[in-house]
mmCIF file of C-alpha atoms in Angstrom:
data_model
loop_
_atom_site.group_PDB
_atom_site.id
_atom_site.type_symbol
_atom_site.label_atom_id
_atom_site.label_comp_id
_atom_site.label_asym_id
_atom_site.label_seq_id
_atom_site.Cartn_x
_atom_site.Cartn_y
_atom_site.Cartn_z
ATOM 1 C CA MET A 26 46.519 23.858 -10.436
ATOM 2 C CA PRO A 27 47.437 27.498 -10.989
ATOM 3 C CA GLU A 28 51.071 28.433 -10.422
ATOM 4 C CA GLN A 29 50.123 31.509 -8.425
ATOM 5 C CA SER A 30 48.127 29.509 -5.900
ATOM 6 C CA PHE A 31 50.828 28.425 -3.490
ATOM 7 C CA THR A 32 49.862 30.791 -0.668
ATOM 8 C CA ARG A 33 47.446 28.193 0.679
ATOM 9 C CA VAL A 34 48.775 27.259 4.136
ATOM 10 C CA ILE A 35 46.570 28.450 7.002
ATOM 11 C CA PRO A 36 43.269 30.308 6.497
ATOM 12 C CA ILE A 37 42.936 33.720 8.069
ATOM 13 C CA VAL A 38 39.652 35.240 9.213
ATOM 14 C CA PRO A 39 39.442 38.880 8.137
ATOM 15 C CA HIS A 40 38.930 41.635 10.690
ATOM 16 C CA SER A 41 38.082 45.234 9.999
ATOM 17 C CA GLN A 42 40.850 47.808 10.396
ATOM 18 C CA SER A 43 41.366 49.137 13.886
ATOM 19 C CA ALA A 44 44.060 50.652 16.015
ATOM 20 C CA GLY A 45 46.085 48.274 18.164
ATOM 21 C CA ALA A 46 45.836 48.076 21.920
ATOM 22 C CA SER A 47 48.489 50.783 22.208
ATOM 23 C CA GLY A 48 46.619 53.075 19.829
ATOM 24 C CA THR A 49 48.886 52.170 16.908
ATOM 25 C CA ARG A 50 48.009 53.791 13.611
ATOM 26 C CA LEU A 51 49.575 52.768 10.340
ATOM 27 C CA GLU A 52 51.481 55.135 8.103
ATOM 28 C CA PHE A 53 53.037 53.813 4.908
ATOM 29 C CA ARG A 54 55.631 56.120 3.430
ATOM 30 C CA ASN A 55 56.034 54.276 0.130
ATOM 31 C CA PRO A 56 53.816 51.624 -1.458
ATOM 32 C CA PRO A 57 55.377 48.265 -2.370
ATOM 33 C CA PRO A 58 55.768 47.027 -5.955
ATOM 34 C CA LEU A 59 52.475 46.476 -7.789
ATOM 35 C CA SER A 60 51.384 43.489 -9.886
ATOM 36 C CA LEU A 61 48.199 42.813 -11.810
ATOM 37 C CA TYR A 62 46.360 39.494 -11.590
ATOM 38 C CA VAL A 63 43.697 38.660 -14.203
ATOM 39 C CA HIS A 64 41.401 35.704 -13.514
ATOM 40 C CA ILE A 65 39.935 33.632 -16.346
ATOM 41 C CA PRO A 66 37.422 31.318 -14.621
ATOM 42 C CA TRP A 67 36.664 28.686 -17.250
ATOM 43 C CA CYS A 68 38.075 25.179 -17.796
ATOM 44 C CA VAL A 69 37.233 22.465 -20.291
ATOM 45 C CA GLN A 70 36.756 20.132 -17.327
ATOM 46 C CA LYS A 71 36.968 20.668 -13.580
ATOM 47 C CA CYS A 72 39.802 18.609 -12.071
ATOM 48 C CA PRO A 73 38.753 16.564 -9.015
ATOM 49 C CA TYR A 74 41.515 18.036 -6.817
ATOM 50 C CA CYS A 75 40.895 21.696 -7.723
ATOM 51 C CA ASP A 76 39.277 24.050 -5.205
ATOM 52 C CA PHE A 77 39.931 27.249 -7.149
ATOM 53 C CA ASN A 78 37.279 29.448 -8.712
ATOM 54 C CA SER A 79 37.000 27.571 -11.999
ATOM 55 C CA HIS A 80 33.903 26.579 -13.947
ATOM 56 C CA GLN A 81 33.474 23.973 -16.657
ATOM 57 C CA VAL A 82 32.624 25.350 -20.090
ATOM 58 C CA ARG A 83 29.174 24.160 -21.080
ATOM 59 C CA ASP A 84 28.778 25.662 -24.526
ATOM 60 C CA SER A 85 31.213 28.458 -25.223
ATOM 61 C CA ILE A 86 33.004 31.225 -23.368
ATOM 62 C CA PRO A 87 31.420 34.711 -23.582
ATOM 63 C CA GLU A 88 34.843 35.950 -24.627
ATOM 64 C CA ALA A 89 34.009 39.423 -25.935
ATOM 65 C CA ASP A 90 31.717 40.224 -23.018
ATOM 66 C CA TYR A 91 34.234 38.990 -20.461
ATOM 67 C CA VAL A 92 37.143 40.947 -21.967
ATOM 68 C CA ALA A 93 34.980 44.077 -21.972
ATOM 69 C CA ALA A 94 34.068 43.429 -18.330
ATOM 70 C CA LEU A 95 37.730 42.997 -17.365
ATOM 71 C CA ILE A 96 38.581 46.328 -18.963
ATOM 72 C CA ALA A 97 35.662 48.038 -17.220
ATOM 73 C CA ASP A 98 36.680 46.413 -13.924
ATOM 74 C CA LEU A 99 40.218 47.716 -14.331
ATOM 75 C CA GLU A 100 38.983 51.208 -15.169
ATOM 76 C CA SER A 101 36.883 51.287 -11.995
ATOM 77 C CA ALA A 102 39.929 50.317 -9.883
ATOM 78 C CA LEU A 103 42.278 52.970 -11.280
ATOM 79 C CA PRO A 104 41.786 55.518 -8.464
ATOM 80 C CA LEU A 105 43.324 53.038 -6.005
ATOM 81 C CA VAL A 106 46.520 52.549 -8.048
ATOM 82 C CA TRP A 107 46.798 55.840 -9.882
ATOM 83 C CA GLY A 108 50.341 56.528 -11.085
ATOM 84 C CA ARG A 109 51.802 53.270 -9.753
ATOM 85 C CA LYS A 110 53.917 51.215 -12.142
ATOM 86 C CA VAL A 111 53.056 47.569 -12.785
ATOM 87 C CA SER A 112 55.990 45.160 -12.649
ATOM 88 C CA SER A 113 54.187 41.943 -13.622
ATOM 89 C CA VAL A 114 50.908 40.678 -15.056
ATOM 90 C CA PHE A 115 49.605 37.161 -14.442
ATOM 91 C CA PHE A 116 46.698 35.542 -16.286
ATOM 92 C CA GLY A 117 45.488 32.705 -14.040
ATOM 93 C CA GLY A 118 42.472 30.498 -13.801
ATOM 94 C CA GLY A 119 40.789 28.336 -14.691
ATOM 95 C CA THR A 120 42.476 27.925 -18.033
ATOM 96 C CA PRO A 121 43.434 31.307 -19.535
ATOM 97 C CA SER A 122 44.706 29.613 -22.695
ATOM 98 C CA LEU A 123 41.067 29.025 -23.634
ATOM 99 C CA LEU A 124 41.025 32.679 -24.688
ATOM 100 C CA SER A 125 41.921 33.514 -28.266
ATOM 101 C CA GLY A 126 45.034 35.381 -29.295
ATOM 102 C CA PRO A 127 43.019 38.425 -30.467
ATOM 103 C CA ALA A 128 41.135 38.560 -27.141
ATOM 104 C CA LEU A 129 44.422 38.596 -25.206
ATOM 105 C CA ASP A 130 45.801 41.219 -27.574
ATOM 106 C CA THR A 131 42.761 43.439 -26.937
ATOM 107 C CA LEU A 132 43.078 42.933 -23.195
ATOM 108 C CA LEU A 133 46.812 43.569 -22.974
ATOM 109 C CA THR A 134 46.507 46.665 -25.170
ATOM 110 C CA ALA A 135 43.869 48.034 -22.787
ATOM 111 C CA ILE A 136 45.984 47.170 -19.739
ATOM 112 C CA ARG A 137 48.987 49.018 -21.155
ATOM 113 C CA THR A 138 46.768 51.973 -22.075
ATOM 114 C CA LEU A 139 45.265 52.251 -18.594
ATOM 115 C CA LEU A 140 48.293 51.351 -16.482
ATOM 116 C CA PRO A 141 52.009 52.244 -16.676
ATOM 117 C CA VAL A 142 53.260 48.696 -17.255
ATOM 118 C CA LEU A 143 57.053 48.562 -17.075
ATOM 119 C CA PRO A 144 58.741 47.837 -20.433
ATOM 120 C CA ASP A 145 60.413 44.703 -19.020
ATOM 121 C CA ALA A 146 57.355 43.527 -17.078
ATOM 122 C CA GLU A 147 56.946 39.769 -16.700
ATOM 123 C CA ILE A 148 53.635 38.785 -18.345
ATOM 124 C CA THR A 149 52.628 35.200 -17.590
ATOM 125 C CA LEU A 150 49.777 33.111 -18.956
ATOM 126 C CA GLU A 151 48.741 29.751 -17.516
ATOM 127 C CA ALA A 152 48.042 27.182 -20.197
ATOM 128 C CA ASN A 153 46.636 23.713 -20.472
ATOM 129 C CA PRO A 154 48.893 21.335 -22.456
ATOM 130 C CA GLY A 155 46.026 20.266 -24.704
ATOM 131 C CA THR A 156 46.621 20.435 -28.442
ATOM 132 C CA VAL A 157 44.061 23.186 -29.108
ATOM 133 C CA GLU A 158 45.650 25.539 -26.578
ATOM 134 C CA ALA A 159 49.226 24.761 -27.656
ATOM 135 C CA GLU A 160 48.403 25.787 -31.212
ATOM 136 C CA LYS A 161 47.673 29.304 -29.907
ATOM 137 C CA PHE A 162 51.095 29.858 -28.327
ATOM 138 C CA ALA A 163 52.464 31.912 -31.235
ATOM 139 C CA ALA A 164 49.423 34.206 -31.071
ATOM 140 C CA PHE A 165 49.875 34.573 -27.310
ATOM 141 C CA ARG A 166 53.473 35.616 -27.839
ATOM 142 C CA ASP A 167 52.438 38.139 -30.485
ATOM 143 C CA ALA A 168 49.863 39.571 -28.063
ATOM 144 C CA GLY A 169 52.586 40.311 -25.520
ATOM 145 C CA ILE A 170 52.795 37.234 -23.304
ATOM 146 C CA ASN A 171 56.482 36.626 -22.471
ATOM 147 C CA ARG A 172 56.198 33.748 -19.983
ATOM 148 C CA ILE A 173 53.956 30.698 -20.074
ATOM 149 C CA SER A 174 53.094 28.264 -17.296
ATOM 150 C CA LEU A 175 52.059 24.756 -18.334
ATOM 151 C CA GLY A 176 49.922 22.600 -16.033
ATOM 152 C CA ILE A 177 51.639 19.286 -16.788
ATOM 153 C CA GLN A 178 51.186 17.654 -13.329
ATOM 154 C CA SER A 179 52.572 14.283 -14.541
ATOM 155 C CA PHE A 180 53.814 12.466 -17.621
ATOM 156 C CA ASN A 181 52.468 9.135 -16.402
ATOM 157 C CA PRO A 182 49.190 8.175 -18.158
ATOM 158 C CA MET A 183 47.898 6.366 -15.077
ATOM 159 C CA HIS A 184 48.407 9.417 -12.900
ATOM 160 C CA LEU A 185 47.030 11.837 -15.477
ATOM 161 C CA LYS A 186 43.860 9.745 -15.589
ATOM 162 C CA ALA A 187 43.666 9.629 -11.781
ATOM 163 C CA LEU A 188 43.959 13.437 -11.667
ATOM 164 C CA GLY A 189 41.205 13.894 -14.243
ATOM 165 C CA ARG A 190 43.523 15.706 -16.652
ATOM 166 C CA ILE A 191 42.257 15.979 -20.218
ATOM 167 C CA HIS A 192 45.695 15.819 -21.855
ATOM 168 C CA ASP A 193 47.884 12.747 -22.274
ATOM 169 C CA GLU A 194 51.646 12.390 -21.938
ATOM 170 C CA PHE A 195 52.214 12.941 -25.661
ATOM 171 C CA GLU A 196 50.272 16.211 -25.665
ATOM 172 C CA ALA A 197 52.249 17.285 -22.599
ATOM 173 C CA ARG A 198 55.569 16.731 -24.363
ATOM 174 C CA HIS A 199 54.337 18.384 -27.549
ATOM 175 C CA ALA A 200 53.063 21.438 -25.671
ATOM 176 C CA ILE A 201 56.422 21.882 -23.940
ATOM 177 C CA GLU A 202 58.222 21.705 -27.270
ATOM 178 C CA ILE A 203 55.934 24.375 -28.727
ATOM 179 C CA ALA A 204 56.277 26.529 -25.600
ATOM 180 C CA ALA A 205 60.080 26.329 -25.791
ATOM 181 C CA THR A 206 59.912 27.417 -29.433
ATOM 182 C CA HIS A 207 57.948 30.572 -28.711
ATOM 183 C CA PHE A 208 59.027 31.462 -25.174
ATOM 184 C CA ASP A 209 62.493 31.583 -23.646
ATOM 185 C CA ASN A 210 60.876 31.707 -20.207
ATOM 186 C CA PHE A 211 58.372 29.057 -19.183
ATOM 187 C CA ASN A 212 57.282 27.086 -16.133
ATOM 188 C CA LEU A 213 56.188 23.470 -15.778
ATOM 189 C CA ASP A 214 53.789 22.541 -12.972
ATOM 190 C CA LEU A 215 54.353 19.053 -11.541
ATOM 191 C CA MET A 216 52.687 17.239 -8.658
ATOM 192 C CA TYR A 217 53.817 14.387 -6.426
ATOM 193 C CA GLY A 218 52.106 12.235 -3.817
ATOM 194 C CA LEU A 219 49.636 11.120 -6.484
ATOM 195 C CA PRO A 220 47.267 8.153 -6.165
ATOM 196 C CA GLY A 221 49.336 4.972 -6.371
ATOM 197 C CA GLN A 222 52.559 6.872 -7.108
ATOM 198 C CA THR A 223 55.943 5.457 -6.112
ATOM 199 C CA LEU A 224 59.143 7.345 -5.422
ATOM 200 C CA GLU A 225 60.592 6.072 -8.697
ATOM 201 C CA GLN A 226 57.577 7.334 -10.641
ATOM 202 C CA ALA A 227 57.765 10.758 -9.002
ATOM 203 C CA LEU A 228 61.432 11.049 -9.958
ATOM 204 C CA SER A 229 60.674 9.825 -13.470
ATOM 205 C CA ASP A 230 58.360 12.815 -13.933
ATOM 206 C CA ILE A 231 61.193 15.092 -12.794
ATOM 207 C CA GLU A 232 63.647 13.495 -15.224
ATOM 208 C CA THR A 233 61.215 13.895 -18.112
ATOM 209 C CA ALA A 234 60.660 17.524 -17.215
ATOM 210 C CA LEU A 235 64.402 18.162 -16.968
ATOM 211 C CA SER A 236 64.908 16.758 -20.460
ATOM 212 C CA PHE A 237 63.225 19.955 -21.720
ATOM 213 C CA ALA A 238 65.466 22.218 -19.571
ATOM 214 C CA PRO A 239 62.591 24.385 -18.296
ATOM 215 C CA PRO A 240 63.741 27.701 -16.804
ATOM 216 C CA HIS A 241 61.298 27.194 -13.925
ATOM 217 C CA LEU A 242 59.678 24.208 -12.197
ATOM 218 C CA SER A 243 56.851 24.171 -9.668
ATOM 219 C CA CYS A 244 56.688 20.883 -7.735
ATOM 220 C CA TYR A 245 54.053 20.501 -5.079
ATOM 221 C CA GLN A 246 52.351 17.725 -3.184
ATOM 222 C CA LEU A 247 48.773 16.780 -3.972
ATOM 223 C CA THR A 248 46.538 17.664 -1.042
ATOM 224 C CA LEU A 249 42.856 16.917 -0.555
ATOM 225 C CA GLU A 250 40.971 20.189 -0.278
ATOM 226 C CA ALA A 251 37.429 20.749 0.944
ATOM 227 C CA ASN A 252 34.634 21.181 -1.606
ATOM 228 C CA THR A 253 36.361 19.101 -4.284
ATOM 229 C CA ALA A 254 35.476 15.785 -5.896
ATOM 230 C CA PHE A 255 38.494 14.209 -4.188
ATOM 231 C CA ALA A 256 37.213 15.399 -0.804
ATOM 232 C CA ALA A 257 33.889 13.697 -1.457
ATOM 233 C CA ALA A 258 35.504 10.472 -2.678
ATOM 234 C CA PRO A 259 39.140 10.496 -1.487
ATOM 235 C CA PRO A 260 41.633 8.464 -3.513
ATOM 236 C CA VAL A 261 44.279 6.401 -1.760
ATOM 237 C CA LEU A 262 47.414 8.525 -1.576
ATOM 238 C CA PRO A 263 50.969 7.652 -0.526
ATOM 239 C CA ASP A 264 51.426 8.015 3.227
ATOM 240 C CA HIS A 265 53.181 10.935 4.901
ATOM 241 C CA ASP A 266 56.598 9.250 5.034
ATOM 242 C CA ALA A 267 56.428 8.267 1.361
ATOM 243 C CA CYS A 268 55.514 11.835 0.365
ATOM 244 C CA ALA A 269 58.331 13.213 2.521
ATOM 245 C CA ASP A 270 60.753 10.856 0.755
ATOM 246 C CA MET A 271 59.471 12.113 -2.619
ATOM 247 C CA GLN A 272 59.951 15.722 -1.561
ATOM 248 C CA ASP A 273 63.476 15.066 -0.318
ATOM 249 C CA ALA A 274 64.408 13.174 -3.487
ATOM 250 C CA ILE A 275 62.978 15.845 -5.786
ATOM 251 C CA GLU A 276 64.751 18.662 -3.949
ATOM 252 C CA SER A 277 68.016 16.704 -3.948
ATOM 253 C CA ARG A 278 67.778 15.907 -7.657
ATOM 254 C CA LEU A 279 67.064 19.469 -8.716
ATOM 255 C CA ALA A 280 69.956 20.807 -6.664
ATOM 256 C CA SER A 281 72.346 17.946 -7.435
ATOM 257 C CA GLY A 282 75.949 18.791 -8.234
ATOM 258 C CA ASP A 283 76.872 15.538 -9.921
ATOM 259 C CA LYS A 284 74.204 15.765 -12.615
ATOM 260 C CA ALA A 285 74.194 19.563 -12.579
ATOM 261 C CA ALA A 286 70.459 20.125 -12.680
ATOM 262 C CA GLY A 287 71.372 23.641 -11.638
ATOM 263 C CA TYR A 288 68.123 24.880 -10.092
ATOM 264 C CA THR A 289 67.763 27.088 -7.051
ATOM 265 C CA HIS A 290 65.071 25.996 -4.618
ATOM 266 C CA TYR A 291 63.979 29.536 -3.815
ATOM 267 C CA GLU A 292 60.453 28.992 -2.488
ATOM 268 C CA THR A 293 58.589 26.118 -0.829
ATOM 269 C CA SER A 294 57.378 24.643 -4.132
ATOM 270 C CA ALA A 295 59.430 26.539 -6.711
ATOM 271 C CA PHE A 296 62.757 25.874 -8.445
ATOM 272 C CA ALA A 297 64.411 28.139 -10.990
ATOM 273 C CA GLN A 298 67.490 28.506 -13.121
ATOM 274 C CA ASP A 299 69.582 31.601 -12.407
ATOM 275 C CA GLY A 300 67.568 34.749 -12.986
ATOM 276 C CA ARG A 301 64.362 32.846 -13.831
ATOM 277 C CA GLN A 302 62.507 33.102 -10.525
ATOM 278 C CA CYS A 303 58.857 34.022 -11.056
ATOM 279 C CA ARG A 304 58.848 37.773 -10.461
ATOM 280 C CA HIS A 305 55.080 37.883 -10.038
ATOM 281 C CA ASN A 306 55.116 35.255 -7.305
ATOM 282 C CA LEU A 307 58.145 36.867 -5.641
ATOM 283 C CA ASN A 308 56.030 39.983 -5.275
ATOM 284 C CA TYR A 309 53.445 37.862 -3.420
ATOM 285 C CA TRP A 310 56.078 36.296 -1.165
ATOM 286 C CA THR A 311 57.579 39.662 -0.247
ATOM 287 C CA PHE A 312 54.114 40.998 0.625
ATOM 288 C CA GLY A 313 53.929 43.292 -2.366
ATOM 289 C CA ASP A 314 50.684 44.675 -3.769
ATOM 290 C CA TYR A 315 48.513 43.167 -6.459
ATOM 291 C CA LEU A 316 45.330 44.354 -8.086
ATOM 292 C CA GLY A 317 43.061 41.439 -8.986
ATOM 293 C CA ILE A 318 40.417 41.703 -11.702
ATOM 294 C CA GLY A 319 38.071 39.055 -13.038
ATOM 295 C CA ALA A 320 35.555 36.668 -11.477
ATOM 296 C CA GLY A 321 36.614 35.791 -7.925
ATOM 297 C CA ALA A 322 39.969 37.595 -8.213
ATOM 298 C CA HIS A 323 41.617 38.653 -4.960
ATOM 299 C CA GLY A 324 43.684 41.779 -4.488
ATOM 300 C CA LYS A 325 45.878 43.391 -1.815
ATOM 301 C CA LEU A 326 46.622 47.114 -1.993
ATOM 302 C CA THR A 327 48.600 49.321 0.374
ATOM 303 C CA LEU A 328 47.114 52.765 0.929
ATOM 304 C CA HIS A 329 48.553 55.572 3.042
ATOM 305 C CA ASP A 330 47.128 54.292 6.320
ATOM 306 C CA ARG A 331 45.943 50.730 5.732
ATOM 307 C CA VAL A 332 46.251 47.506 3.790
ATOM 308 C CA LEU A 333 43.150 46.827 1.725
ATOM 309 C CA ARG A 334 41.965 43.399 0.593
ATOM 310 C CA GLN A 335 39.376 42.885 -2.115
ATOM 311 C CA MET A 336 37.520 40.031 -3.802
ATOM 312 C CA ARG A 337 35.465 40.269 -6.994
ATOM 313 C CA TRP A 338 32.157 38.419 -7.430
ATOM 314 C CA LYS A 339 32.950 34.742 -7.989
ATOM 315 C CA GLN A 340 30.293 33.405 -10.363
ATOM 316 C CA PRO A 341 31.100 34.473 -13.942
ATOM 317 C CA LYS A 342 27.507 35.445 -14.809
ATOM 318 C CA GLN A 343 27.149 37.387 -11.592
ATOM 319 C CA TYR A 344 30.513 39.051 -12.147
ATOM 320 C CA LEU A 345 29.481 40.194 -15.615
ATOM 321 C CA ALA A 346 26.210 41.572 -14.266
ATOM 322 C CA ARG A 347 27.877 43.334 -11.343
ATOM 323 C CA VAL A 348 30.539 44.942 -13.521
ATOM 324 C CA ALA A 349 27.759 46.250 -15.763
ATOM 325 C CA GLU A 350 26.260 47.811 -12.610
ATOM 326 C CA GLN A 351 29.710 49.215 -11.693
ATOM 327 C CA THR A 352 29.819 47.101 -8.503
ATOM 328 C CA PRO A 353 32.465 44.410 -9.202
ATOM 329 C CA LEU A 354 33.468 43.958 -5.537
ATOM 330 C CA GLN A 355 31.865 41.196 -3.516
ATOM 331 C CA GLU A 356 34.067 41.886 -0.493
ATOM 332 C CA GLU A 357 36.424 44.623 0.645
ATOM 333 C CA PHE A 358 38.036 45.184 4.029
ATOM 334 C CA SER A 359 41.078 46.745 5.651
ATOM 335 C CA VAL A 360 43.377 44.220 7.306
ATOM 336 C CA ASP A 361 43.420 44.518 11.071
ATOM 337 C CA ILE A 362 46.760 45.686 12.439
ATOM 338 C CA ALA A 363 46.903 42.561 14.622
ATOM 339 C CA ASP A 364 46.760 40.380 11.497
ATOM 340 C CA LEU A 365 49.537 42.066 9.523
ATOM 341 C CA PRO A 366 52.493 40.205 11.117
ATOM 342 C CA PHE A 367 50.905 36.835 10.336
ATOM 343 C CA GLU A 368 49.948 37.828 6.799
ATOM 344 C CA PHE A 369 53.479 39.065 6.134
ATOM 345 C CA MET A 370 55.094 35.922 7.574
ATOM 346 C CA MET A 371 52.650 33.605 5.798
ATOM 347 C CA ASN A 372 54.228 34.824 2.579
ATOM 348 C CA ALA A 373 57.813 35.790 3.414
ATOM 349 C CA LEU A 374 58.664 32.589 5.297
ATOM 350 C CA ARG A 375 57.942 30.545 2.181
ATOM 351 C CA LEU A 376 61.146 31.968 0.731
ATOM 352 C CA ASN A 377 63.987 29.591 1.533
ATOM 353 C CA GLN A 378 66.473 32.462 1.761
ATOM 354 C CA GLY A 379 64.123 34.425 3.992
ATOM 355 C CA PHE A 380 63.908 38.197 3.879
ATOM 356 C CA ALA A 381 65.775 41.338 4.835
ATOM 357 C CA ALA A 382 64.617 42.408 8.294
ATOM 358 C CA PRO A 383 63.721 46.007 7.259
ATOM 359 C CA LEU A 384 61.162 44.572 4.803
ATOM 360 C CA PHE A 385 58.816 43.773 7.694
ATOM 361 C CA ALA A 386 58.471 47.428 8.676
ATOM 362 C CA ALA A 387 58.276 48.562 5.050
ATOM 363 C CA ARG A 388 55.396 46.194 4.255
ATOM 364 C CA THR A 389 53.447 46.346 7.550
ATOM 365 C CA ALA A 390 54.307 49.843 8.910
ATOM 366 C CA LEU A 391 55.076 48.098 12.200
ATOM 367 C CA PRO A 392 58.509 47.961 13.885
ATOM 368 C CA LEU A 393 60.168 44.557 13.993
ATOM 369 C CA ILE A 394 60.235 44.786 17.792
ATOM 370 C CA HIS A 395 56.454 44.300 17.541
ATOM 371 C CA ILE A 396 57.058 40.557 17.001
ATOM 372 C CA GLU A 397 60.337 40.154 18.879
ATOM 373 C CA SER A 398 58.984 37.680 21.443
ATOM 374 C CA THR A 399 57.633 35.392 18.717
ATOM 375 C CA LEU A 400 60.839 35.617 16.715
ATOM 376 C CA ARG A 401 62.821 34.695 19.808
ATOM 377 C CA GLN A 402 60.578 31.695 20.496
ATOM 378 C CA ALA A 403 60.809 30.513 16.873
ATOM 379 C CA GLU A 404 64.574 30.839 17.012
ATOM 380 C CA GLN A 405 64.734 28.854 20.246
ATOM 381 C CA GLU A 406 62.693 26.073 18.621
ATOM 382 C CA GLY A 407 65.082 25.977 15.687
ATOM 383 C CA LEU A 408 62.476 27.147 13.175
ATOM 384 C CA ILE A 409 64.201 30.349 12.070
ATOM 385 C CA GLU A 410 67.707 31.727 12.054
ATOM 386 C CA ARG A 411 68.562 35.395 12.453
ATOM 387 C CA GLN A 412 71.613 37.101 11.076
ATOM 388 C CA PRO A 413 72.265 40.841 11.264
ATOM 389 C CA GLY A 414 69.503 42.372 9.154
ATOM 390 C CA HIS A 415 68.144 39.047 7.903
ATOM 391 C CA ILE A 416 65.582 36.402 8.934
ATOM 392 C CA ALA A 417 65.154 32.991 7.276
ATOM 393 C CA PRO A 418 63.437 29.682 7.993
ATOM 394 C CA THR A 419 65.749 26.816 8.900
ATOM 395 C CA ASP A 420 65.449 23.401 7.273
ATOM 396 C CA ARG A 421 63.291 22.454 10.241
ATOM 397 C CA GLY A 422 61.210 25.594 9.798
ATOM 398 C CA ARG A 423 60.565 24.767 6.155
ATOM 399 C CA ARG A 424 59.512 21.235 7.067
ATOM 400 C CA PHE A 425 57.197 22.457 9.819
ATOM 401 C CA LEU A 426 56.037 25.653 8.173
ATOM 402 C CA ASN A 427 52.510 25.432 9.566
ATOM 403 C CA ARG A 428 53.874 25.217 13.114
ATOM 404 C CA LEU A 429 56.063 28.248 12.448
ATOM 405 C CA LEU A 430 53.186 30.287 11.035
ATOM 406 C CA GLU A 431 50.856 29.312 13.859
ATOM 407 C CA MET A 432 53.209 31.106 16.231
ATOM 408 C CA PHE A 433 52.555 34.405 14.447
ATOM 409 C CA LEU A 434 48.861 33.637 14.115
ATOM 410 C CA ALA A 435 48.703 33.307 17.920
ATOM 411 C CA GLU A 436 49.923 36.885 18.296
ATOM 412 C CA ARG A 437 46.585 38.339 17.241
ATOM 413 C CA ARG A 438 44.558 36.337 19.749
#
């Protein structure tokens, strides 16, 4: 489960750009920070819970052709981001660690040649804990990767088998040890609410993870998504109350004072040591811009008078063919003005500390008064709290995030 995937809350149906009922026209004075997302669509085996654009490797990856296509895709997108500095790069998937070190080196060299990547940019690569991938970590570091995200999910062999993971608990531990040797910044993905899982087992996974002192932890509940193997044949999962108890216990343990775990719970599913928040994901949560390249990659770019969303062709073979024809985009549209408040809140309200009130106008080109009635209603229901210049979800708002977001979704109807 990719670390960058946590925006999945409520689907939004795209509209074409139009002026609002009052004739509102957007005018952005300054674009937000820009990130680059690179999608690697292949996996050794498709996990039964995964609904992302990933495809099982049948024979081998067309590595050279795909890297060339990514570079061509990026070149074609340059007019939309010309002169803008890139603050983070994220290689997601799929399983990006299936690429070789030389392929990543070629790709990152091209990215730095074509784009002004900041010298201290965070450059993350998602990796499978399997032995073959872990042996490449030194080469990834040499290529320029400075943060790695390991899809551990669990250390329990029964739960790893239930999730269809191809690594075992020993490979998971070994991969973390290797990652810690080569990277001073790394993330561990963990899941809870697994088939047959107890509260004690969920906390045991947390304790094992903490024994490696990871700078960052992503802990999220397993959900059954449409168009997955689990949706077709659902496993028996812990009930809602049991999962809520797991969430409470995990959050309490990671923030505990007596055992000094020392993590900040800064986003719905993310915990970090001081200064180790995922900068790439923070750009998502604060409604920043990101250019997405690769099969099925999504992007969001702020132009002078509109917010543009893009999606590349999803099937790898089709993507390669379309890039060769210089038509990598499967879909492109300008976000309707009526949708911008919801899209902003869908991201910003995942941050436990909330956001500075002026950020809304900066990212949407709409005055905050535009959503005053909804903010007032959410405050009355105890879902948000407002301080001078600041808006944040309450504990209740974080627990009932979908309800909170639905209030802003209703505004466009």
